[in-house]
CSV table of N, CA and C in Angstrom, one decimal:
chain,number,residue,atom,x,y,z
A,62,MET,N,46.6,93.7,58.8
A,62,MET,CA,46.1,95.0,58.3
A,62,MET,C,44.8,95.4,59.0
A,63,ARG,N,44.7,96.6,59.2
A,63,ARG,CA,43.4,97.1,59.8
A,63,ARG,C,42.3,97.0,58.7
A,64,HIS,N,41.1,97.0,59.2
A,64,HIS,CA,39.9,96.9,58.3
A,64,HIS,C,39.9,98.0,57.3
A,65,ALA,N,40.2,99.2,57.7
A,65,ALA,CA,40.1,100.3,56.7
A,65,ALA,C,41.2,100.2,55.6
A,66,GLN,N,42.4,99.7,56.0
A,66,GLN,CA,43.5,99.5,55.1
A,66,GLN,C,43.1,98.4,54.1
A,67,THR,N,42.6,97.3,54.7
A,67,THR,CA,42.2,96.2,53.8
A,67,THR,C,41.1,96.6,52.8
A,68,LYS,N,40.1,97.4,53.2
A,68,LYS,CA,39.1,97.8,52.3
A,68,LYS,C,39.7,98.7,51.2
A,69,ALA,N,40.6,99.6,51.6
A,69,ALA,CA,41.3,100.5,50.6
A,69,ALA,C,42.1,99.7,49.6
A,70,TYR,N,42.8,98.6,50.1
A,70,TYR,CA,43.6,97.8,49.2
A,70,TYR,C,42.7,97.1,48.2
A,71,ILE,N,41.6,96.5,48.7
A,71,ILE,CA,40.7,95.8,47.8
A,71,ILE,C,40.1,96.7,46.8
A,72,GLU,N,39.8,97.9,47.1
A,72,GLU,CA,39.3,98.9,46.1
A,72,GLU,C,40.4,99.2,45.1
A,73,PHE,N,41.6,99.4,45.6
A,73,PHE,CA,42.7,99.7,44.7
A,73,PHE,C,42.9,98.5,43.8
A,74,ALA,N,43.0,97.3,44.3
A,74,ALA,CA,43.2,96.1,43.5
A,74,ALA,C,42.1,95.9,42.4
A,75,GLN,N,40.9,96.2,42.8
A,75,GLN,CA,39.8,96.0,41.8
A,75,GLN,C,39.9,97.1,40.7
A,76,ALA,N,40.3,98.3,41.1
A,76,ALA,CA,40.4,99.4,40.1
A,76,ALA,C,41.6,99.2,39.2
A,77,ARG,N,42.7,98.6,39.6
A,77,ARG,CA,43.9,98.6,38.8
A,77,ARG,C,44.1,97.2,38.1
A,78,THR,N,43.4,96.2,38.4
A,78,THR,CA,43.7,94.9,37.9
A,78,THR,C,43.6,94.8,36.3
A,79,ARG,N,42.6,95.5,35.7
A,79,ARG,CA,42.5,95.5,34.3
A,79,ARG,C,43.7,96.2,33.6
A,80,SER,N,44.1,97.3,34.2
A,80,SER,CA,45.2,98.0,33.6
A,80,SER,C,46.5,97.2,33.8
A,81,LEU,N,46.7,96.6,34.9
A,81,LEU,CA,47.9,95.8,35.1
A,81,LEU,C,47.9,94.6,34.2
A,82,TYR,N,46.7,94.0,34.0
A,82,TYR,CA,46.7,92.9,33.1
A,82,TYR,C,47.0,93.3,31.6
A,83,ARG,N,46.5,94.4,31.2
A,83,ARG,CA,46.8,94.9,29.8
A,83,ARG,C,48.3,95.1,29.6
A,84,SER,N,48.9,95.7,30.6
A,84,SER,CA,50.4,95.9,30.6
A,84,SER,C,51.1,94.6,30.6
A,85,ALA,N,50.7,93.7,31.4
A,85,ALA,CA,51.4,92.4,31.5
A,85,ALA,C,51.2,91.6,30.2
A,86,TRP,N,50.0,91.7,29.6
A,86,TRP,CA,49.8,91.0,28.4
A,86,TRP,C,50.7,91.5,27.3
A,87,LEU,N,50.9,92.8,27.2
A,87,LEU,CA,51.9,93.4,26.3
A,87,LEU,C,53.3,93.0,26.6
A,88,LEU,N,53.7,93.0,27.8
A,88,LEU,CA,55.0,92.6,28.2
A,88,LEU,C,55.3,91.1,27.9
A,89,THR,N,54.3,90.3,28.0
A,89,THR,CA,54.5,88.8,27.8
A,89,THR,C,54.3,88.4,26.4
A,90,GLY,N,54.0,89.4,25.5
A,90,GLY,CA,53.8,89.0,24.1
A,90,GLY,C,52.4,88.3,23.9
A,91,GLY,N,51.5,88.6,24.8
A,91,GLY,CA,50.1,88.0,24.6
A,91,GLY,C,49.9,86.7,25.4
A,92,ASP,N,50.8,86.3,26.2
A,92,ASP,CA,50.7,85.1,27.0
A,92,ASP,C,49.7,85.3,28.2
A,93,THR,N,48.5,84.9,28.0
A,93,THR,CA,47.4,85.2,29.0
A,93,THR,C,47.7,84.6,30.4
A,94,HIS,N,48.2,83.4,30.4
A,94,HIS,CA,48.4,82.7,31.6
A,94,HIS,C,49.6,83.4,32.4
A,95,LEU,N,50.7,83.7,31.7
A,95,LEU,CA,51.8,84.4,32.4
A,95,LEU,C,51.3,85.8,32.8
A,96,SER,N,50.5,86.4,32.0
A,96,SER,CA,50.0,87.8,32.4
A,96,SER,C,49.2,87.7,33.7
A,97,GLU,N,48.4,86.7,33.8
A,97,GLU,CA,47.6,86.6,35.0
A,97,GLU,C,48.5,86.3,36.2
A,98,ASP,N,49.5,85.5,36.0
A,98,ASP,CA,50.4,85.2,37.1
A,98,ASP,C,51.2,86.4,37.5
A,99,LEU,N,51.6,87.2,36.6
A,99,LEU,CA,52.3,88.4,36.9
A,99,LEU,C,51.5,89.4,37.6
A,100,VAL,N,50.2,89.6,37.2
A,100,VAL,CA,49.3,90.5,37.9
A,100,VAL,C,49.1,90.0,39.4
A,101,GLN,N,48.9,88.7,39.5
A,101,GLN,CA,48.7,88.1,40.9
A,101,GLN,C,49.9,88.3,41.7
A,102,GLU,N,51.1,88.1,41.2
A,102,GLU,CA,52.3,88.4,42.0
A,102,GLU,C,52.4,89.8,42.3
A,103,THR,N,52.1,90.7,41.4
A,103,THR,CA,52.2,92.1,41.6
A,103,THR,C,51.2,92.6,42.7
A,104,LEU,N,50.0,92.1,42.7
A,104,LEU,CA,49.0,92.4,43.7
A,104,LEU,C,49.4,91.8,45.1
A,105,SER,N,50.0,90.7,45.1
A,105,SER,CA,50.5,90.1,46.3
A,105,SER,C,51.6,90.9,46.9
A,106,ARG,N,52.5,91.4,46.1
A,106,ARG,CA,53.6,92.3,46.6
A,106,ARG,C,53.0,93.6,47.1
A,107,MET,N,52.0,94.1,46.4
A,107,MET,CA,51.4,95.4,46.8
A,107,MET,C,50.7,95.2,48.1
A,108,TYR,N,50.1,94.1,48.3
A,108,TYR,CA,49.4,93.8,49.6
A,108,TYR,C,50.3,93.9,50.8
A,109,VAL,N,51.5,93.3,50.6
A,109,VAL,CA,52.5,93.4,51.7
A,109,VAL,C,53.0,94.8,51.9
A,110,VAL,N,53.2,95.6,50.8
A,110,VAL,CA,53.6,97.0,51.0
A,110,VAL,C,52.5,97.8,51.6
A,111,TRP,N,51.3,97.5,51.1
A,111,TRP,CA,50.1,98.3,51.6
A,111,TRP,C,49.9,98.1,53.1
A,112,GLY,N,50.3,96.9,53.6
A,112,GLY,CA,50.1,96.6,55.0
A,112,GLY,C,51.1,97.5,55.9
A,113,ARG,N,52.1,98.0,55.3
A,113,ARG,CA,53.1,98.8,56.0
A,113,ARG,C,52.6,100.3,56.0
A,114,GLY,N,51.6,100.6,55.2
A,114,GLY,CA,51.0,101.9,55.2
A,114,GLY,C,50.9,102.4,53.8
A,115,SER,N,49.7,102.5,53.2
A,115,SER,CA,49.5,102.9,51.8
A,115,SER,C,49.8,104.4,51.7
A,116,ASP,N,49.8,105.2,52.8
A,116,ASP,CA,50.1,106.6,52.7
A,116,ASP,C,51.5,106.9,52.4
A,117,LYS,N,52.4,105.9,52.6
A,117,LYS,CA,53.8,106.0,52.3
A,117,LYS,C,54.2,105.8,50.8
A,118,LEU,N,53.2,105.2,50.1
A,118,LEU,CA,53.4,104.8,48.7
A,118,LEU,C,53.5,106.0,47.7
A,119,GLY,N,52.9,107.1,48.0
A,119,GLY,CA,52.8,108.2,47.1
A,119,GLY,C,51.8,108.0,46.0
A,120,ASN,N,52.2,107.4,44.9
A,120,ASN,CA,51.3,107.1,43.8
A,120,ASN,C,51.2,105.5,43.7
A,121,PRO,N,50.2,104.9,44.3
A,121,PRO,CA,50.2,103.4,44.3
A,121,PRO,C,50.0,102.8,42.9
A,122,ALA,N,49.3,103.5,42.0
A,122,ALA,CA,49.2,103.0,40.7
A,122,ALA,C,50.5,102.9,39.9
A,123,ALA,N,51.3,103.9,40.0
A,123,ALA,CA,52.6,104.0,39.4
A,123,ALA,C,53.5,102.9,40.1
A,124,TYR,N,53.4,102.8,41.4
A,124,TYR,CA,54.3,101.8,42.1
A,124,TYR,C,53.9,100.4,41.7
A,125,ALA,N,52.6,100.2,41.5
A,125,ALA,CA,52.1,98.8,41.0
A,125,ALA,C,52.7,98.5,39.6
A,126,GLN,N,52.7,99.5,38.7
A,126,GLN,CA,53.2,99.3,37.4
A,126,GLN,C,54.7,99.0,37.5
A,127,THR,N,55.4,99.7,38.4
A,127,THR,CA,56.8,99.4,38.5
A,127,THR,C,57.1,98.0,39.1
A,128,VAL,N,56.3,97.6,40.0
A,128,VAL,CA,56.4,96.2,40.6
A,128,VAL,C,56.1,95.2,39.5
A,129,LEU,N,55.1,95.5,38.6
A,129,LEU,CA,54.7,94.6,37.5
A,129,LEU,C,55.9,94.4,36.6
A,130,VAL,N,56.5,95.5,36.2
A,130,VAL,CA,57.6,95.4,35.2
A,130,VAL,C,58.8,94.7,35.8
A,131,ARG,N,59.1,95.0,37.1
A,131,ARG,CA,60.3,94.3,37.7
A,131,ARG,C,60.0,92.8,37.9
A,132,THR,N,58.7,92.5,38.2
A,132,THR,CA,58.4,91.1,38.4
A,132,THR,C,58.5,90.4,37.0
A,133,PHE,N,58.1,91.0,36.0
A,133,PHE,CA,58.2,90.4,34.6
A,133,PHE,C,59.7,90.2,34.3
A,134,LEU,N,60.5,91.2,34.5
A,134,LEU,CA,62.0,91.1,34.2
A,134,LEU,C,62.6,90.0,35.1
A,135,MET,N,62.2,89.9,36.3
A,135,MET,CA,62.8,88.9,37.2
A,135,MET,C,62.4,87.5,36.7
A,136,HIS,N,61.1,87.4,36.3
A,136,HIS,CA,60.6,86.1,35.7
A,136,HIS,C,61.4,85.7,34.5
A,137,ARG,N,61.7,86.7,33.6
A,137,ARG,CA,62.5,86.4,32.4
A,137,ARG,C,63.9,86.0,32.7
A,138,ARG,N,64.5,86.5,33.7
A,138,ARG,CA,65.8,86.1,34.1
A,138,ARG,C,65.9,84.7,34.6
A,139,ARG,N,64.8,84.3,35.3
A,139,ARG,CA,64.8,83.0,36.0
A,139,ARG,C,64.4,81.9,35.0
A,140,ARG,N,63.6,82.3,34.0
A,140,ARG,CA,63.0,81.4,33.0
A,140,ARG,C,64.1,80.7,32.2
A,141,SER,N,63.8,79.4,31.8
A,141,SER,CA,64.7,78.7,31.0
A,141,SER,C,64.7,79.3,29.6
A,142,THR,N,65.6,78.9,28.7
A,142,THR,CA,65.7,79.4,27.4
A,142,THR,C,64.6,79.0,26.5
A,143,ALA,N,63.8,78.0,26.9
A,143,ALA,CA,62.7,77.5,26.0
A,143,ALA,C,61.6,78.5,26.0
A,144,THR,N,61.2,78.9,24.8
A,144,THR,CA,60.2,79.9,24.6
A,144,THR,C,59.0,79.4,23.8
A,145,GLU,N,58.8,78.1,23.8
A,145,GLU,CA,57.8,77.5,23.0
A,145,GLU,C,56.4,77.9,23.6
A,146,ARG,N,55.5,78.2,22.7
A,146,ARG,CA,54.1,78.5,23.1
A,146,ARG,C,53.2,77.5,22.5
A,147,LEU,N,52.3,76.9,23.3
A,147,LEU,CA,51.4,75.9,22.8
A,147,LEU,C,50.2,76.7,22.1
A,148,THR,N,49.8,76.1,21.0
A,148,THR,CA,48.6,76.7,20.3
A,148,THR,C,47.6,75.6,20.1
A,149,ALA,N,46.4,75.9,19.8
A,149,ALA,CA,45.3,75.0,19.5
A,149,ALA,C,45.6,74.1,18.3
A,150,GLU,N,46.2,74.8,17.3
A,150,GLU,CA,46.5,74.1,16.0
A,150,GLU,C,47.9,74.4,15.6
A,151,PRO,N,48.6,73.4,15.0
A,151,PRO,CA,49.9,73.8,14.5
A,151,PRO,C,49.8,74.6,13.2
A,152,PRO,N,50.7,75.5,13.0
A,152,PRO,CA,50.7,76.3,11.8
A,152,PRO,C,51.0,75.5,10.6
A,153,GLU,N,50.4,75.9,9.5
A,153,GLU,CA,50.6,75.2,8.2
A,153,GLU,C,51.9,75.6,7.7
A,154,TYR,N,52.7,74.7,7.1
A,154,TYR,CA,54.0,75.0,6.6
A,154,TYR,C,53.8,75.9,5.4
A,155,GLY,N,54.5,77.1,5.4
A,155,GLY,CA,54.5,78.0,4.3
A,155,GLY,C,53.3,78.9,4.3
A,156,GLN,N,52.4,78.8,5.3
A,156,GLN,CA,51.3,79.7,5.3
A,156,GLN,C,51.7,81.1,5.6
A,157,GLN,N,51.1,82.0,4.8
A,157,GLN,CA,51.3,83.4,5.0
A,157,GLN,C,50.6,84.0,6.2
A,158,GLN,N,51.3,84.8,6.9
A,158,GLN,CA,50.7,85.5,8.1
A,158,GLN,C,49.8,86.6,7.5
A,159,PRO,N,48.7,86.9,8.2
A,159,PRO,CA,47.8,88.0,7.7
A,159,PRO,C,48.5,89.3,7.9
A,160,ARG,N,48.4,90.2,6.9
A,160,ARG,CA,49.0,91.5,6.9
A,160,ARG,C,48.1,92.5,7.5
A,161,ALA,N,48.6,93.5,8.1
A,161,ALA,CA,47.8,94.6,8.8
A,161,ALA,C,47.0,95.3,7.7
A,162,GLY,N,47.5,95.5,6.5
A,162,GLY,CA,46.8,96.3,5.5
A,162,GLY,C,45.8,95.5,4.7
A,163,GLY,N,45.6,94.2,5.2
A,163,GLY,CA,44.7,93.3,4.4
A,163,GLY,C,43.2,93.6,4.6
A,164,GLY,N,42.9,94.7,5.2
A,164,GLY,CA,41.5,95.0,5.3
A,164,GLY,C,40.8,94.6,6.6
A,165,THR,N,41.5,93.9,7.5
A,165,THR,CA,40.9,93.4,8.7
A,165,THR,C,41.0,94.4,9.8
A,166,GLY,N,41.6,95.6,9.5
A,166,GLY,CA,41.6,96.7,10.5
A,166,GLY,C,42.4,96.6,11.7
A,167,ASP,N,41.9,97.2,12.8
A,167,ASP,CA,42.7,97.3,14.0
A,167,ASP,C,43.2,96.0,14.6
A,168,VAL,N,42.4,94.9,14.4
A,168,VAL,CA,42.8,93.7,15.0
A,168,VAL,C,44.1,93.2,14.4
A,169,ALA,N,44.2,93.3,13.1
A,169,ALA,CA,45.5,92.8,12.4
A,169,ALA,C,46.6,93.7,12.9
A,170,LEU,N,46.4,95.0,13.1
A,170,LEU,CA,47.5,95.9,13.5
A,170,LEU,C,47.9,95.4,14.9
A,171,ARG,N,47.0,95.2,15.8
A,171,ARG,CA,47.4,94.8,17.2
A,171,ARG,C,48.1,93.4,17.2
A,172,VAL,N,47.6,92.5,16.4
A,172,VAL,CA,48.3,91.2,16.3
A,172,VAL,C,49.7,91.3,15.8
A,173,THR,N,49.9,92.1,14.7
A,173,THR,CA,51.2,92.3,14.1
A,173,THR,C,52.1,93.0,15.1
A,174,LEU,N,51.7,94.0,15.8
A,174,LEU,CA,52.5,94.7,16.8
A,174,LEU,C,52.8,93.8,17.9
A,175,LEU,N,51.9,93.0,18.4
A,175,LEU,CA,52.1,92.1,19.5
A,175,LEU,C,53.1,91.1,19.2
A,176,HIS,N,53.1,90.5,18.0
A,176,HIS,CA,54.1,89.5,17.6
A,176,HIS,C,55.4,90.1,17.5
A,177,ALA,N,55.5,91.3,16.9
A,177,ALA,CA,56.8,92.0,16.8
A,177,ALA,C,57.3,92.4,18.2
A,178,LEU,N,56.5,92.8,19.1
A,178,LEU,CA,56.9,93.1,20.5
A,178,LEU,C,57.4,91.8,21.2
A,179,GLY,N,56.7,90.7,20.9
A,179,GLY,CA,57.1,89.5,21.5
A,179,GLY,C,58.5,89.0,21.1
A,180,ARG,N,59.0,89.4,20.0
A,180,ARG,CA,60.3,89.0,19.5
A,180,ARG,C,61.4,89.9,20.1
A,181,LEU,N,61.1,91.0,20.8
A,181,LEU,CA,62.1,91.8,21.3
A,181,LEU,C,62.6,91.3,22.7
A,182,ALA,N,63.8,91.7,23.1
A,182,ALA,CA,64.3,91.3,24.4
A,182,ALA,C,63.4,91.9,25.5
A,183,PRO,N,63.3,91.2,26.6
A,183,PRO,CA,62.4,91.6,27.7
A,183,PRO,C,62.6,93.1,28.1
A,184,LYS,N,63.8,93.6,28.3
A,184,LYS,CA,64.0,94.9,28.7
A,184,LYS,C,63.6,95.9,27.6
A,185,ASP,N,63.8,95.6,26.3
A,185,ASP,CA,63.4,96.5,25.3
A,185,ASP,C,61.9,96.6,25.3
A,186,ARG,N,61.2,95.4,25.4
A,186,ARG,CA,59.8,95.4,25.5
A,186,ARG,C,59.3,96.2,26.7
A,187,ALA,N,59.9,96.1,27.8
A,187,ALA,CA,59.5,96.8,29.0
A,187,ALA,C,59.6,98.3,28.8
A,188,VAL,N,60.7,98.7,28.2
A,188,VAL,CA,60.9,100.2,27.9
A,188,VAL,C,59.8,100.7,27.0
A,189,LEU,N,59.5,99.9,25.9
A,189,LEU,CA,58.5,100.4,24.9
A,189,LEU,C,57.1,100.4,25.6
A,190,VAL,N,56.8,99.4,26.3
A,190,VAL,CA,55.5,99.4,27.0
A,190,VAL,C,55.3,100.5,28.0
A,191,LEU,N,56.3,100.7,28.8
A,191,LEU,CA,56.3,101.8,29.8
A,191,LEU,C,56.2,103.2,29.1
A,192,ARG,N,57.0,103.4,28.1
A,192,ARG,CA,57.1,104.7,27.4
A,192,ARG,C,55.9,105.0,26.6
A,193,TYR,N,55.4,104.0,25.8
A,193,TYR,CA,54.4,104.3,24.8
A,193,TYR,C,53.0,103.7,25.1
A,194,TRP,N,52.9,102.7,25.9
A,194,TRP,CA,51.6,102.2,26.3
A,194,TRP,C,51.2,102.8,27.6
A,195,GLU,N,52.1,102.9,28.6
A,195,GLU,CA,51.8,103.5,29.8
A,195,GLU,C,52.0,105.0,29.8
A,196,ASP,N,52.5,105.5,28.7
A,196,ASP,CA,52.8,107.0,28.5
A,196,ASP,C,53.6,107.6,29.7
A,197,ARG,N,54.6,106.9,30.0
A,197,ARG,CA,55.5,107.4,31.1
A,197,ARG,C,56.6,108.2,30.5
A,198,SER,N,57.1,109.1,31.3
A,198,SER,CA,58.3,109.9,30.9
A,198,SER,C,59.5,109.1,30.9
A,199,VAL,N,60.6,109.6,30.4
A,199,VAL,CA,61.9,108.9,30.4
A,199,VAL,C,62.3,108.7,31.9
A,200,GLU,N,62.1,109.8,32.7
A,200,GLU,CA,62.6,109.7,34.1
A,200,GLU,C,61.8,108.7,34.8
A,201,GLU,N,60.4,108.6,34.6
A,201,GLU,CA,59.6,107.6,35.3
A,201,GLU,C,60.0,106.2,34.9
A,202,THR,N,60.3,106.0,33.6
A,202,THR,CA,60.7,104.7,33.1
A,202,THR,C,62.0,104.3,33.7
A,203,ALA,N,62.9,105.3,33.8
A,203,ALA,CA,64.2,105.0,34.4
A,203,ALA,C,64.1,104.5,35.8
A,204,GLN,N,63.2,105.2,36.5
A,204,GLN,CA,63.0,104.8,37.9
A,204,GLN,C,62.4,103.4,38.0
A,205,ALA,N,61.4,103.2,37.2
A,205,ALA,CA,60.7,101.9,37.2
A,205,ALA,C,61.7,100.7,36.9
A,206,LEU,N,62.6,101.0,36.0
A,206,LEU,CA,63.6,99.9,35.6
A,206,LEU,C,64.9,100.0,36.3
A,207,ASN,N,65.0,100.9,37.3
A,207,ASN,CA,66.2,101.1,38.1
A,207,ASN,C,67.4,101.4,37.2
A,208,SER,N,67.2,102.4,36.4
A,208,SER,CA,68.2,102.7,35.4
A,208,SER,C,68.4,104.3,35.3
A,209,THR,N,69.2,104.7,34.4
A,209,THR,CA,69.4,106.2,34.2
A,209,THR,C,68.6,106.7,33.1
A,210,SER,N,68.3,107.9,33.0
A,210,SER,CA,67.5,108.5,31.9
A,210,SER,C,68.2,108.3,30.6
A,211,GLY,N,69.6,108.5,30.6
A,211,GLY,CA,70.3,108.4,29.4
A,211,GLY,C,70.3,106.9,28.8
A,212,ALA,N,70.3,106.0,29.7
A,212,ALA,CA,70.2,104.6,29.3
A,212,ALA,C,68.9,104.3,28.8
A,213,ILE,N,67.8,104.9,29.3
A,213,ILE,CA,66.5,104.6,28.8
A,213,ILE,C,66.3,105.2,27.5
A,214,ARG,N,66.8,106.4,27.2
A,214,ARG,CA,66.8,107.1,25.9
A,214,ARG,C,67.5,106.2,24.9
A,215,THR,N,68.6,105.7,25.2
A,215,THR,CA,69.4,104.8,24.3
A,215,THR,C,68.6,103.5,24.0
A,216,ARG,N,68.1,102.9,25.1
A,216,ARG,CA,67.4,101.6,24.9
A,216,ARG,C,66.1,101.9,24.1
A,217,THR,N,65.4,103.0,24.3
A,217,THR,CA,64.2,103.3,23.6
A,217,THR,C,64.5,103.4,22.1
A,218,ALA,N,65.6,104.1,21.8
A,218,ALA,CA,65.9,104.3,20.4
A,218,ALA,C,66.3,103.0,19.7
A,219,ARG,N,67.1,102.2,20.4
A,219,ARG,CA,67.5,100.9,19.9
A,219,ARG,C,66.3,99.9,19.8
A,220,ALA,N,65.4,99.9,20.8
A,220,ALA,CA,64.2,99.1,20.8
A,220,ALA,C,63.3,99.4,19.7
A,221,LEU,N,63.1,100.7,19.4
A,221,LEU,CA,62.3,101.1,18.3
A,221,LEU,C,62.9,100.7,17.0
A,222,HIS,N,64.2,100.8,16.9
A,222,HIS,CA,64.9,100.4,15.7
A,222,HIS,C,64.7,98.9,15.4
A,223,ARG,N,64.8,98.1,16.5
A,223,ARG,CA,64.6,96.6,16.4
A,223,ARG,C,63.2,96.3,16.1
A,224,LEU,N,62.2,97.1,16.7
A,224,LEU,CA,60.8,96.9,16.4
A,224,LEU,C,60.5,97.1,14.9
A,225,ARG,N,61.1,98.2,14.4
A,225,ARG,CA,60.9,98.5,12.9
A,225,ARG,C,61.5,97.4,12.1
A,226,ALA,N,62.7,96.9,12.5
A,226,ALA,CA,63.3,95.8,11.8
A,226,ALA,C,62.4,94.5,11.8
A,227,GLU,N,61.8,94.2,13.0
A,227,GLU,CA,60.9,93.1,13.1
A,227,GLU,C,59.7,93.2,12.2
A,228,LEU,N,59.2,94.4,12.1
A,228,LEU,CA,58.0,94.7,11.3
A,228,LEU,C,58.3,94.6,9.8
A,229,GLY,N,59.6,95.0,9.5
A,229,GLY,CA,60.0,94.9,8.1
A,229,GLY,C,59.1,95.7,7.1
A,230,GLU,N,58.7,95.1,6.0
A,230,GLU,CA,57.9,95.8,5.1
A,230,GLU,C,56.4,96.1,5.6
A,231,GLN,N,56.0,95.4,6.7
A,231,GLN,CA,54.7,95.6,7.2
A,231,GLN,C,54.6,97.0,7.9
A,232,ALA,N,55.8,97.6,8.3
A,232,ALA,CA,55.8,98.9,9.0
A,232,ALA,C,55.0,99.9,8.2
A,233,ALA,N,55.1,99.9,6.9
A,233,ALA,CA,54.4,100.9,6.1
A,233,ALA,C,52.9,100.7,6.2
A,234,ASP,N,52.5,99.5,6.3
A,234,ASP,CA,51.0,99.2,6.4
A,234,ASP,C,50.4,99.7,7.7
A,235,LEU,N,51.3,99.8,8.7
A,235,LEU,CA,50.8,100.2,10.1
A,235,LEU,C,50.6,101.6,10.3
A,236,VAL,N,51.2,102.5,9.4
A,236,VAL,CA,51.1,103.9,9.6
A,236,VAL,C,49.8,104.4,9.0
A,237,PRO,N,49.0,105.1,9.8
A,237,PRO,CA,47.7,105.6,9.3
A,237,PRO,C,47.9,106.6,8.2
A,238,ARG,N,47.0,106.5,7.2
A,238,ARG,CA,47.1,107.4,6.1
A,238,ARG,C,46.1,108.5,6.1
């Protein structure tokens, strides 16, 4: 890559890394290590594409988000069925999970939503993150996931239904009053 292209790529990567990480964190259900790996893989792939000419990318930020989601989905397909996550301490048997309405505010809301998102299928999670976190249109989401607009609308409705089912009675506590 020429010096000017390299400098432009570095500026792009520095500007977009936080946003990519936040999206990856949501996609992975809060797995920080996997999120970092996905961002690194995304930026590596962007570097290769950037070397071919960043002027051909159109909207590099949107393209990077698309690469991130596709990398996540590819990782999920290759991954074994084991989904155990290590924690610092084992949970106590019968311990109640904190509720969002328990007075702890926005943190509890985020944790509750993150856990519910983490229990959704990877494609459902990707659709919800792209549509509601990244604020993408149905058409942009369809393009990112290599799907049709109708399929995205259907998947969005079903994913929201599953998310509400995952939240159960906590859903009422999450709605601002």
